[in-house]
Short mmCIF file of C-alpha atoms (C1' of nucleotides) in Angstrom, two decimals:
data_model
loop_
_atom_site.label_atom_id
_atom_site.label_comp_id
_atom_site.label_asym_id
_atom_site.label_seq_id
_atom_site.Cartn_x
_atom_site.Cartn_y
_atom_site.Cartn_z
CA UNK A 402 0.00 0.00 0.00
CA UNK A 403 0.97 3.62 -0.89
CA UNK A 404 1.94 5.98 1.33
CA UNK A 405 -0.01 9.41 1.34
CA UNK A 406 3.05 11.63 0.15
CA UNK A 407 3.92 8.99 -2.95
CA UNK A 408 0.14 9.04 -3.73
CA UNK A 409 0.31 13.07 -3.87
CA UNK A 410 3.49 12.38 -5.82
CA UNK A 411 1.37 10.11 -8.33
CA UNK A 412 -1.67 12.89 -8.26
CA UNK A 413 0.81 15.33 -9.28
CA UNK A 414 2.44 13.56 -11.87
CA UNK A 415 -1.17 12.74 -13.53
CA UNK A 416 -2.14 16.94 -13.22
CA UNK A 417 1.51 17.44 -15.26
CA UNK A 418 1.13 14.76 -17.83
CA UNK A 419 -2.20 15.79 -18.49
CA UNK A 420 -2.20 18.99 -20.08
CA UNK A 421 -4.52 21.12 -17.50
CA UNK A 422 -1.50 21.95 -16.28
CA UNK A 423 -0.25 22.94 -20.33
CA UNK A 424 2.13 20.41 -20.94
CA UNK A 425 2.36 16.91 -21.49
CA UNK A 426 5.96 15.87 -20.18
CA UNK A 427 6.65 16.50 -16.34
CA UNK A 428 10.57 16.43 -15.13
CA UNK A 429 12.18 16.48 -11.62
CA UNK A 430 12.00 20.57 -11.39
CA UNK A 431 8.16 20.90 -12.52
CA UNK A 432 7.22 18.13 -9.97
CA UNK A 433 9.43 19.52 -6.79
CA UNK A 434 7.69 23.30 -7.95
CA UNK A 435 4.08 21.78 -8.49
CA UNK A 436 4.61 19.59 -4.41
CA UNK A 437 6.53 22.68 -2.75
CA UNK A 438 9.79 20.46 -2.16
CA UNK A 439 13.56 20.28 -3.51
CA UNK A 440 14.42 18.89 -6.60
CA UNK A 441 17.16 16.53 -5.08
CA UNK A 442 13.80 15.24 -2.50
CA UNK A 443 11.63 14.55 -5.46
CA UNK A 444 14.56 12.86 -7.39
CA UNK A 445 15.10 10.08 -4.33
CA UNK A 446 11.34 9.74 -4.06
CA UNK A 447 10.88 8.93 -8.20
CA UNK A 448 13.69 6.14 -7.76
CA UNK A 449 11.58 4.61 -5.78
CA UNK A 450 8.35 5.07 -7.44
CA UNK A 451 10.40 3.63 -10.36
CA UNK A 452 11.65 0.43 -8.39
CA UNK A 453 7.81 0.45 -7.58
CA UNK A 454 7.05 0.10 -11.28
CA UNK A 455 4.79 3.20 -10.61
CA UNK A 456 6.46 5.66 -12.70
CA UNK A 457 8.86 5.28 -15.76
CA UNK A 458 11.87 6.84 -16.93
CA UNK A 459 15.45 7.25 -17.77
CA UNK A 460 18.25 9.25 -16.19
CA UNK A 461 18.03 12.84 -17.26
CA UNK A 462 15.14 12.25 -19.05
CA UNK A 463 10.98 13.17 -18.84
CA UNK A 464 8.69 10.88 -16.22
CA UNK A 465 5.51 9.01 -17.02
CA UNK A 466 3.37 7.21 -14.93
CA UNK A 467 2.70 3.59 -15.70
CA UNK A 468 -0.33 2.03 -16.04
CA UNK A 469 -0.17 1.48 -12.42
CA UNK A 470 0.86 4.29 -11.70
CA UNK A 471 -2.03 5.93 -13.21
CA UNK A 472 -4.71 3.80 -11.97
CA UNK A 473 -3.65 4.75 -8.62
CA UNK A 474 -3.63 8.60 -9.35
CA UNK A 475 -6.50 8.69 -11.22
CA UNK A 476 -8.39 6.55 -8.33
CA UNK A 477 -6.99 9.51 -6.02
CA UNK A 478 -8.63 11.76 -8.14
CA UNK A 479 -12.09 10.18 -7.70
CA UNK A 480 -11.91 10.13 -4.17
CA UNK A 481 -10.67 13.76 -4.14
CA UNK A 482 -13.62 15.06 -5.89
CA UNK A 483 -16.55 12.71 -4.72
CA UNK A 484 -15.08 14.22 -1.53
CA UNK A 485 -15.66 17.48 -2.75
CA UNK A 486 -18.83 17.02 -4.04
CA UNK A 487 -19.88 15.80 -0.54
CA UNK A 488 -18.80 18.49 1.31
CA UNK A 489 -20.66 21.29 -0.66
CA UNK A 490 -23.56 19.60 -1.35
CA UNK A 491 -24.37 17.96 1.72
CA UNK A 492 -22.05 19.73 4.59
CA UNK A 493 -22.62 23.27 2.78
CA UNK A 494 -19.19 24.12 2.21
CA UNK A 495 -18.48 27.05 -0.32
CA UNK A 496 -16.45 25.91 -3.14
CA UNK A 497 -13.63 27.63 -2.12
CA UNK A 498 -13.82 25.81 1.26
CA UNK A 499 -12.96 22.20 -0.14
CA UNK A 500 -9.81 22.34 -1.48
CA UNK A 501 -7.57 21.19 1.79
CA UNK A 502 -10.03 19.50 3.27
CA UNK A 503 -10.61 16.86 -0.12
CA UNK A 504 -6.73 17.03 0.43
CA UNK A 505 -6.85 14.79 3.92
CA UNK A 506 -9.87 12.67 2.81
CA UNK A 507 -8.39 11.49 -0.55
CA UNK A 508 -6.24 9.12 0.95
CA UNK A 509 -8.70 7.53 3.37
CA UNK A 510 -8.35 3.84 2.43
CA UNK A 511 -11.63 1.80 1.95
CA UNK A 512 -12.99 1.16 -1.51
CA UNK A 513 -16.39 0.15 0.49
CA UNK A 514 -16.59 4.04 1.77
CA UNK A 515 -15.71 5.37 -1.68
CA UNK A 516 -18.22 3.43 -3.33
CA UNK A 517 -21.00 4.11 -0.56
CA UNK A 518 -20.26 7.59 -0.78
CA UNK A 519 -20.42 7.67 -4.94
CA UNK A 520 -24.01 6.31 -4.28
CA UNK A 521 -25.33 8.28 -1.63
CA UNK A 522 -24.67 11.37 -3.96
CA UNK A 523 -26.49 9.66 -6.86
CA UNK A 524 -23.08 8.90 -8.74
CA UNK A 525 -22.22 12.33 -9.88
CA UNK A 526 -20.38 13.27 -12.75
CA UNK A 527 -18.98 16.34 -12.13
CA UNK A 528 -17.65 17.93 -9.05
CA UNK A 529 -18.70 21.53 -7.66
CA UNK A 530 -15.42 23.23 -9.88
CA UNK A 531 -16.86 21.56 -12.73
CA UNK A 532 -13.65 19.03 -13.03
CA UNK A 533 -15.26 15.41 -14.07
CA UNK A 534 -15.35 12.53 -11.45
CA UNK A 535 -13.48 9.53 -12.76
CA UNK A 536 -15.87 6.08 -13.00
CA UNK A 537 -14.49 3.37 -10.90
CA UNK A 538 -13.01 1.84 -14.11
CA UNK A 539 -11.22 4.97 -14.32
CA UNK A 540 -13.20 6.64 -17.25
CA UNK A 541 -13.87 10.01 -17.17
CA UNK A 542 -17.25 11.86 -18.49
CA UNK A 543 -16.09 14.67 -20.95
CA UNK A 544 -14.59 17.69 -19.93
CA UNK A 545 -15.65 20.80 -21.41
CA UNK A 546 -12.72 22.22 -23.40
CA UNK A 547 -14.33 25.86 -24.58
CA UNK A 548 -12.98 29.09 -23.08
CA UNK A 549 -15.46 31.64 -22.26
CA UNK A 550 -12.97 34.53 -24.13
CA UNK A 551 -13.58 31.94 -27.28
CA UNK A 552 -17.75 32.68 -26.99
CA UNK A 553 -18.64 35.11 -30.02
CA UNK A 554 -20.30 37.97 -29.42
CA UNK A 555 -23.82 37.98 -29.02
CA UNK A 556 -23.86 33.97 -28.58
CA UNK A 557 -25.18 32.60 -24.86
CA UNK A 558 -23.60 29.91 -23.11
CA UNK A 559 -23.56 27.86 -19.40
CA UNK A 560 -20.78 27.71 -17.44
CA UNK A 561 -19.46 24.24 -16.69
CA UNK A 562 -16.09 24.72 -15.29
CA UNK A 563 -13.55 26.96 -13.21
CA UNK A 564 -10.00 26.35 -14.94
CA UNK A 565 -8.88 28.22 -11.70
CA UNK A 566 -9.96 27.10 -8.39
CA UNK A 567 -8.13 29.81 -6.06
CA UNK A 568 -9.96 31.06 -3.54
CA UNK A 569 -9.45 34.67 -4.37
CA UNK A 570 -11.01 33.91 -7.90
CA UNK A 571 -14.05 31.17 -6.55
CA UNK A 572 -14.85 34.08 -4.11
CA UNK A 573 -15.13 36.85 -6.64
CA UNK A 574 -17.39 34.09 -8.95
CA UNK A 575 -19.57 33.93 -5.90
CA UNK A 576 -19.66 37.72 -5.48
CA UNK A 577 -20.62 37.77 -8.71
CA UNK A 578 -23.37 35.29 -8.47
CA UNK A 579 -21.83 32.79 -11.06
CA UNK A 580 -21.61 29.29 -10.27
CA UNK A 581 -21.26 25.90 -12.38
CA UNK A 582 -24.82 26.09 -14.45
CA UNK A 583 -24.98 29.74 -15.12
CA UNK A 584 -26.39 31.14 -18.04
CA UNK A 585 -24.04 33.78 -19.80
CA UNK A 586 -24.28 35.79 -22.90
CA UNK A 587 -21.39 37.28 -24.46
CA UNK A 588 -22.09 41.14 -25.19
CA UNK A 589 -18.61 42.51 -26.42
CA UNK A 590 -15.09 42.78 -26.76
CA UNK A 591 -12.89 45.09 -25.83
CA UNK A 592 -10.34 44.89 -28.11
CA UNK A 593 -8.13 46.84 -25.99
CA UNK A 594 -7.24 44.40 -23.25
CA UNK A 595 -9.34 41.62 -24.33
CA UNK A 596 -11.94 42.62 -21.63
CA UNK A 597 -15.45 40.99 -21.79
CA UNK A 598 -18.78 42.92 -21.70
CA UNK A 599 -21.24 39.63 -20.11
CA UNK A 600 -24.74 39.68 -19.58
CA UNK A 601 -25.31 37.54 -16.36
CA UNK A 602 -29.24 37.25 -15.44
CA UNK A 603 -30.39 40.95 -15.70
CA UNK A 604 -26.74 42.26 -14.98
CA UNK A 605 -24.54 43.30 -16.95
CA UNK A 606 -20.36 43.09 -16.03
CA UNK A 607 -17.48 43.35 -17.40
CA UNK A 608 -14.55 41.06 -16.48
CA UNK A 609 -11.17 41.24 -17.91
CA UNK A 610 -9.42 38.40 -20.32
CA UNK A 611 -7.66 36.67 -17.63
CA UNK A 612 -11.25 35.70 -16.24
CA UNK A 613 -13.02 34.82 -19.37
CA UNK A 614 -9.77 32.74 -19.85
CA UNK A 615 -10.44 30.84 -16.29
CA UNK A 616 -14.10 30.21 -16.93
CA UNK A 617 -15.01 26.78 -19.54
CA UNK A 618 -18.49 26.65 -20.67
CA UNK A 619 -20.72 24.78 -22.96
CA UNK B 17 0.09 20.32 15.02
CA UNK B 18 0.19 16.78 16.12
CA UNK B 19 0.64 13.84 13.80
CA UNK B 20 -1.77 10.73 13.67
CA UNK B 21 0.66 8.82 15.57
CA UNK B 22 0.91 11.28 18.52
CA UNK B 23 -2.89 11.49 18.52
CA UNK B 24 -2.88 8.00 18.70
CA UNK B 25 -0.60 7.38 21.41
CA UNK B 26 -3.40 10.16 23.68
CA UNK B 27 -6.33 8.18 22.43
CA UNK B 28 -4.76 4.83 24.27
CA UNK B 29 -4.01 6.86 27.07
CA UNK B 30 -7.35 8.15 27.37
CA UNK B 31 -9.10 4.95 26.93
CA UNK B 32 -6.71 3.15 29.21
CA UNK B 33 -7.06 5.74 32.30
CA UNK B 34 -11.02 5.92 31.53
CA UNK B 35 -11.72 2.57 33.54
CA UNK B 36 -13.28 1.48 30.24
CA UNK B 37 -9.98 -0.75 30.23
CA UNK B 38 -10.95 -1.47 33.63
CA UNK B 39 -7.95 0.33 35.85
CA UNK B 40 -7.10 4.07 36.30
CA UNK B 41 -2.86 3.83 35.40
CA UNK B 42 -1.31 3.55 32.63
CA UNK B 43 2.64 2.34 31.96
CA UNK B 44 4.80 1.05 29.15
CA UNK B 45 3.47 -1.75 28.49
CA UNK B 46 0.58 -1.14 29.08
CA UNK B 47 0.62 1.24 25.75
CA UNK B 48 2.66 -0.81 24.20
CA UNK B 49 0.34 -3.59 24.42
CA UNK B 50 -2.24 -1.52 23.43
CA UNK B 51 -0.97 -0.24 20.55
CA UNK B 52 0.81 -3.35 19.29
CA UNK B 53 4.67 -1.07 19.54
CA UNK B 54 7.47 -2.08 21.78
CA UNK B 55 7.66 -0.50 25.02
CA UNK B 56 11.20 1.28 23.95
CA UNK B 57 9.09 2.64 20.70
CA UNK B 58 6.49 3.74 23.04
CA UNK B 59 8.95 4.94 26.12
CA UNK B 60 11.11 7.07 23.12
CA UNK B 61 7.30 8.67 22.06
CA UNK B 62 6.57 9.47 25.89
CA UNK B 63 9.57 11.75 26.14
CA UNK B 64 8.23 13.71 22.97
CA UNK B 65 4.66 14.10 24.14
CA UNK B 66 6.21 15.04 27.88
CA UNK B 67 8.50 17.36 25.94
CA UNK B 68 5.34 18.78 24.23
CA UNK B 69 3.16 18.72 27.96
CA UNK B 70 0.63 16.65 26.67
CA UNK B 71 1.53 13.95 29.54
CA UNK B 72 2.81 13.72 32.75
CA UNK B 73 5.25 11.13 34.30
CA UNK B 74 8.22 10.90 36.49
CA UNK B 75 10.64 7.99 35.63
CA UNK B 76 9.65 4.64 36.34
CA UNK B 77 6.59 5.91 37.02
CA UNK B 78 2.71 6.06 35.94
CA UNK B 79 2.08 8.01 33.21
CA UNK B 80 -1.42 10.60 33.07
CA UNK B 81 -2.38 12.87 30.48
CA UNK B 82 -1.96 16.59 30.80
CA UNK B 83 -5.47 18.65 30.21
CA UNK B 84 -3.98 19.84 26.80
CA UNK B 85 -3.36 16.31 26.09
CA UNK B 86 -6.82 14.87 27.20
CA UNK B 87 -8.83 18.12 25.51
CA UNK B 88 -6.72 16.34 22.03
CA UNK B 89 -7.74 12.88 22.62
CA UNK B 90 -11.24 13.68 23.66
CA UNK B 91 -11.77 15.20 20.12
CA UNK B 92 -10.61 12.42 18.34
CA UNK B 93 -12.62 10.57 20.06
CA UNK B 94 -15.40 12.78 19.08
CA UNK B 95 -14.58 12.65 15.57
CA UNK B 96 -13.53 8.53 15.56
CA UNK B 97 -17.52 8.49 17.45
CA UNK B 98 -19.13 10.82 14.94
CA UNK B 99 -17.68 9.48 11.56
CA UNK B 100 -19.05 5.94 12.98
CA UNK B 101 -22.15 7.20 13.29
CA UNK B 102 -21.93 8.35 9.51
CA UNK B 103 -20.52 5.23 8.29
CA UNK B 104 -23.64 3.27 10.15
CA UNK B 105 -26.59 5.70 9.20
CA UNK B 106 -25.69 7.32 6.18
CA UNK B 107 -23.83 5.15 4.31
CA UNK B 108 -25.33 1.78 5.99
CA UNK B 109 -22.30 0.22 6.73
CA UNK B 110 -22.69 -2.84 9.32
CA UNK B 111 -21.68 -2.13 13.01
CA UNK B 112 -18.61 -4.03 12.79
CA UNK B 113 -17.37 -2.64 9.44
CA UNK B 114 -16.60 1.16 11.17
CA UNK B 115 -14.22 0.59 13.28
CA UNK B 116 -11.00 0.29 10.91
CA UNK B 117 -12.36 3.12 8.36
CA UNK B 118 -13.07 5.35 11.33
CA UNK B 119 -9.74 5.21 12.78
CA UNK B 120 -8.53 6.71 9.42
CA UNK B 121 -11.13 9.45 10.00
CA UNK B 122 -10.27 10.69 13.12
CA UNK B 123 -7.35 12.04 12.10
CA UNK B 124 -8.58 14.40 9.35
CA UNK B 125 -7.77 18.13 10.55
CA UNK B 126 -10.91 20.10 10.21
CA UNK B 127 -12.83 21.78 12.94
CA UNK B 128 -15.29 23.10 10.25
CA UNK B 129 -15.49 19.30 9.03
CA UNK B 130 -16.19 17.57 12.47
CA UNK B 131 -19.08 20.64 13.12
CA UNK B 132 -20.71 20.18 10.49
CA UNK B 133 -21.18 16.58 9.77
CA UNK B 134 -22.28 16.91 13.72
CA UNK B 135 -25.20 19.05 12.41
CA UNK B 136 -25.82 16.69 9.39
CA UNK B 137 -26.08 14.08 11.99
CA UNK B 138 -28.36 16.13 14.26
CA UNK B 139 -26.12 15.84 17.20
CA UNK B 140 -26.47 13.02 18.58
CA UNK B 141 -25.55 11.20 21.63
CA UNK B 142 -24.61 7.94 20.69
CA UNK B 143 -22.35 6.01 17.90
CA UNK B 144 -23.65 2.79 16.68
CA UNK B 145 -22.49 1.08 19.65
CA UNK B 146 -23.64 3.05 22.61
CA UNK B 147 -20.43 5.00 22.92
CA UNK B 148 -21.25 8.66 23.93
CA UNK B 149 -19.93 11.43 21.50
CA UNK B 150 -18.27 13.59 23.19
CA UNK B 151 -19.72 17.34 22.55
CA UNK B 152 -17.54 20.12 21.32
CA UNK B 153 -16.62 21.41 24.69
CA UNK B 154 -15.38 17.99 25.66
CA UNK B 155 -18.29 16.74 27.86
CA UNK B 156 -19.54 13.51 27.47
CA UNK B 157 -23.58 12.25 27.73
CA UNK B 158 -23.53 9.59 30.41
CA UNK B 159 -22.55 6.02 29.50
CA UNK B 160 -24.85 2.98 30.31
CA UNK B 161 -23.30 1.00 33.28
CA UNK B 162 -25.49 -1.43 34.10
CA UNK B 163 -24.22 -4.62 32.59
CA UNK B 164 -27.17 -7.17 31.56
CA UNK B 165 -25.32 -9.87 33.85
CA UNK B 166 -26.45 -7.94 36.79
CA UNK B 167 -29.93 -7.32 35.76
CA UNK B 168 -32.32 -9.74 38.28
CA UNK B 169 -34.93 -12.24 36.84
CA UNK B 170 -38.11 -11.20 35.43
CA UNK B 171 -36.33 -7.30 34.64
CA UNK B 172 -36.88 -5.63 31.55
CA UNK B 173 -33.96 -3.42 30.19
CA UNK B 174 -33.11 -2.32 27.43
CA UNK B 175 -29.53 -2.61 25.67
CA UNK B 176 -27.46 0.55 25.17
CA UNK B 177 -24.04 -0.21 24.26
CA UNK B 178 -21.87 -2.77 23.48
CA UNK B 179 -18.50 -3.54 25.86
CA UNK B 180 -16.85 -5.58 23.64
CA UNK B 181 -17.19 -4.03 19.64
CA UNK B 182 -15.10 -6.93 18.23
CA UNK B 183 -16.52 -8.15 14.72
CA UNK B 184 -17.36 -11.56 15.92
CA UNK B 185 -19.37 -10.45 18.62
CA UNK B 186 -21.55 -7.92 16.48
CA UNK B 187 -21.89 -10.76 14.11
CA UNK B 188 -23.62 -12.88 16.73
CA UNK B 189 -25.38 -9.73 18.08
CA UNK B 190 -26.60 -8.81 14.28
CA UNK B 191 -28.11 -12.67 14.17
CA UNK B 192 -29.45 -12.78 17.14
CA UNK B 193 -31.19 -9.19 16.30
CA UNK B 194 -30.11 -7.52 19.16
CA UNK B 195 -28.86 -4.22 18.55
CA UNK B 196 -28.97 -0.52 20.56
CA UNK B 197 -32.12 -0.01 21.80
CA UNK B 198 -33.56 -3.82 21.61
CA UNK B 199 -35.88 -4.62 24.39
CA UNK B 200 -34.69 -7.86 26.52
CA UNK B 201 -36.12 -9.80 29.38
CA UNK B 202 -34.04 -12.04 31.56
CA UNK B 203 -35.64 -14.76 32.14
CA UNK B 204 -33.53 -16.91 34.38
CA UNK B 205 -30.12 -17.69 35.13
CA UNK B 206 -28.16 -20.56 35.37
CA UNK B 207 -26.08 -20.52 38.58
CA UNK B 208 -23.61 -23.59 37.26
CA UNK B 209 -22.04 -21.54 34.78
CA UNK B 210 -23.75 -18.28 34.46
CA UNK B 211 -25.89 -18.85 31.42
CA UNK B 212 -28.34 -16.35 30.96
CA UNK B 213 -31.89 -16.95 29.25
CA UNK B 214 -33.06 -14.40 27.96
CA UNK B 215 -36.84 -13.13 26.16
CA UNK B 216 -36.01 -11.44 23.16
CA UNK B 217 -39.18 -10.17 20.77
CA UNK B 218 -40.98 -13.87 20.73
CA UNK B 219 -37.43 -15.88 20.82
CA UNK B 220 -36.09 -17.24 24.04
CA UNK B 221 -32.39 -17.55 23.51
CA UNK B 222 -29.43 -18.43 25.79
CA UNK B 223 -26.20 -17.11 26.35
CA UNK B 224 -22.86 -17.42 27.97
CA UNK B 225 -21.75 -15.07 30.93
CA UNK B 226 -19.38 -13.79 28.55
CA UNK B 227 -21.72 -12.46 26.16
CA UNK B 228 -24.06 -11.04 29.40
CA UNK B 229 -21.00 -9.60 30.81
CA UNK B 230 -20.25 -7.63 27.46
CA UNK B 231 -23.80 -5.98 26.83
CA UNK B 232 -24.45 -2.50 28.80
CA UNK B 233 -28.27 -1.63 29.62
CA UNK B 234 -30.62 0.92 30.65
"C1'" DT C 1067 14.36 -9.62 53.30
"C1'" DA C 1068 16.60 -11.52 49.28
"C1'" DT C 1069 15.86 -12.39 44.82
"C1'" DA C 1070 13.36 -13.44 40.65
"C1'" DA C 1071 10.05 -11.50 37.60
"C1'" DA C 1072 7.98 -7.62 35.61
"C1'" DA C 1073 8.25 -3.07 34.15
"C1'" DG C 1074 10.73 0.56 32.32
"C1'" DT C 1075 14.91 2.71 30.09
"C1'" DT C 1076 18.99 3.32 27.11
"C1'" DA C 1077 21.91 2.64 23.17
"C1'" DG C 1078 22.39 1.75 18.59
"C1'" DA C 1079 20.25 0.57 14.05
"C1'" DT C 1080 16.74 1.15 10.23
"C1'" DT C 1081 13.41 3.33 6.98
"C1'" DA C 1082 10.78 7.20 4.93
"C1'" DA C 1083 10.85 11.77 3.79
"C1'" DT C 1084 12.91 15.74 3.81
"C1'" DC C 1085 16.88 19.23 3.43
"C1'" DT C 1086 21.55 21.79 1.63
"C1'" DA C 1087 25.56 21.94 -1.01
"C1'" DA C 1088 28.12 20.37 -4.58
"C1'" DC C 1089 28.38 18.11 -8.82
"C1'" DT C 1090 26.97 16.43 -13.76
"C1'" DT C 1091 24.28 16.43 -17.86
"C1'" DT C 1092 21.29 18.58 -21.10
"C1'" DT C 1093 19.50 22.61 -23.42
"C1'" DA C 1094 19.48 27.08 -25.13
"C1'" DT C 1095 21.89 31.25 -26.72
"C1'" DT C 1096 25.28 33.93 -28.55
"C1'" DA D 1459 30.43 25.22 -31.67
"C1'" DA D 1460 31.41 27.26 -27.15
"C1'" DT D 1461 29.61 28.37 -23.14
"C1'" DA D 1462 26.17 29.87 -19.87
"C1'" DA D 1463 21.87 28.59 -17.87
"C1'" DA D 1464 18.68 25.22 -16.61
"C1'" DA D 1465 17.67 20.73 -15.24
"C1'" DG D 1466 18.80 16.73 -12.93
"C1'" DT D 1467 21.72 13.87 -9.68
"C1'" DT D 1468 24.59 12.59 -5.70
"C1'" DA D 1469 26.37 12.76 -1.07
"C1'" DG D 1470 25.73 13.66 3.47
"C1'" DA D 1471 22.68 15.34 7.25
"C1'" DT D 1472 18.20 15.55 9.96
"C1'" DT D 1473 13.74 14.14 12.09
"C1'" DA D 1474 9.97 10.91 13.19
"C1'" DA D 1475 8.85 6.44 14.16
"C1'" DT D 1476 10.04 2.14 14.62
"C1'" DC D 1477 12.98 -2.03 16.03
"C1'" DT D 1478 16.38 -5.38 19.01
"C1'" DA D 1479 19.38 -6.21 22.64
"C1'" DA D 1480 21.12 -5.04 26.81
"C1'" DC D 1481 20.63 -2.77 31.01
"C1'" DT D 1482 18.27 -0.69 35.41
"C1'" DT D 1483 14.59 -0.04 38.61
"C1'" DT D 1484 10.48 -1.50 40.84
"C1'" DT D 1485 7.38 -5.05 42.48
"C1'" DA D 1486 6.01 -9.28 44.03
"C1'" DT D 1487 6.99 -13.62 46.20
"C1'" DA D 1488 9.37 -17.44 48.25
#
DNA sequence: TATAAAAGTTAGATTAATCTAACTTTTATT
DNA sequence: AATAAAAGTTAGATTAATCTAACTTTTATA
């Protein structure tokens, strides 16, 4: 059995390798940055994730997870946001709230509670940030992929996902009374600074590029 | 902050100086037996939590809990009790399938966490085995003490807790259909070996001292 | 009360996870 | 292509938690 820190080693390695992060190769630098350690730490800890057959890769060169590997991570994902879901939906945390707290209960071991706890929230699909909740066969329901700054002008759309789940920028959603589901029509463009000119229920607000980049909507 | 193990090492402590074990003192062994350690592992761990003035010893001697170190072991307890109580009536696990999962729990560092899913609960009194749950200011509701091996013939009582939460003795306790809050009627007692007869709903059923000796009632 | 048994302690070793400092290899830039 | 910068590795140290083996103190008993 894993321990929690090579699990959060795994979860990171999945985030790097699979392009929400941008990229698609992960080395010993991005990982120690992305886990707030030392290169040299993370370096001892992938030798042995390699001897583990959890991770692949040659000296001096890019890591991948193995199938194992994988599994494991992505199975730490599920956990991580059926916990989520949980406690907004049922405990009435905000969804800036969950974060740490999904943190600890990820690595609870007991497939019996993760499966209990999929059912008593009716097997969701998404989590309250919009990010899909793996399938116990490790599937994944689609993820939407289209930027709100990519929305023409004049067309409507829903929001289905936060690409940023800081608290600063969850708060300001909520100040702004936009949540996963929202209905938003795109107004104008400022061609300036790539500002936004939404229509949000009867409001109307402008929010700059680097939000309409952070929101994903259908 | 203190880590799962030194939480663990207070949550002996407390049970073994609660009389639940059955004495008031605590030593090496004692814990170590407890805890399935060595008594070096556990006599190296006492000089950290001494350190740290969450217990109190002098060399060679018995070992007590500081208030600082009781207040921590109280509130696992708390959250061990509550999450059981979760695991049983929200996510119908079996009385003897908490125990293990609930242990992982305990330790998850959230006083937001343990409030609320005491609200979602509705505060209650009692885990799923009769155990009080400690409230937030570390008082406890009063434990049943009245063992069923001292009720007298012809008494009524009803059960309140279990002594002895091993799964085998659930097991038995699940077929028998005796749980928290069953009415039972002894109905005479065999003075050779301490046999107990007892009415249950329409079934008369016998059983050993041992089990009489292990079921608290009101 | 002397002494054997039980309880408790110390010393030295091990493993996981981390660090710093120094070193090597790869990559990027002039 | 030479060299500077970035990335990756190694060596040696530290802390928490555990162990075994040997030792000391307390307690129980013959």
């Amino acid at each position: 059995m894993l321990s929690n820190t090579e699990e959060n080693y795994l979860k990171a390695l999945l985030y790097l390798t699979t392009d929400e992060a941008g990229k698609k190769e992960a080395g010993t630098n991005d990982l120690a940055a992305h886990l707030g350690l030392k290169p040299a730490t993370v370096n001892d800890m992938l030798k042995r994730l390699k001897e583990k057959a959890y991770v692949s890769y040659k000296k001096y060169g890019k890591i991948t997870l193995t199938r194992a590997g994988r599994d494991i991570a992505v199975f730490v994902m599920r956990k991580h946001r059926l916990w989520e879901t949980f406690l907004c939906e049922v405990l009435a945390f905000s969804w800036d709230e969950v974060h740490e707290v999904a943190e600890q209960l990820e690595h609870i071991q007991s497939d019996k509670l993760t499966e209990r706890l999929d059912k008593f929230l009716n097997y969701p699909d998404y989590d309250p940030h919009g990010d899909p909740i793996p399938k116990p066969n490790g599937k994944m329901p689609p993820r939407a992929t289209t930027l709100l700054s990519s929305v023409a002008i004049q067309q409507s759309c829903t929001v289905a996902a936060v690409k940023d789940t800081s608290s600063v920028f969850l708060q300001y959603l909520e100040q702004l009374s936009i949540g996963i589901g929202t209905k938003i029509r795109v107004m104008e463009k400022i061609s300036f600074d790539g500002s936004v000119i939404l229509q949000v229920g009867k409001e109307k607000i402008t929010v700059s590029e680097k939000f309409a980049n952070s929101l994903l909507v259908d």
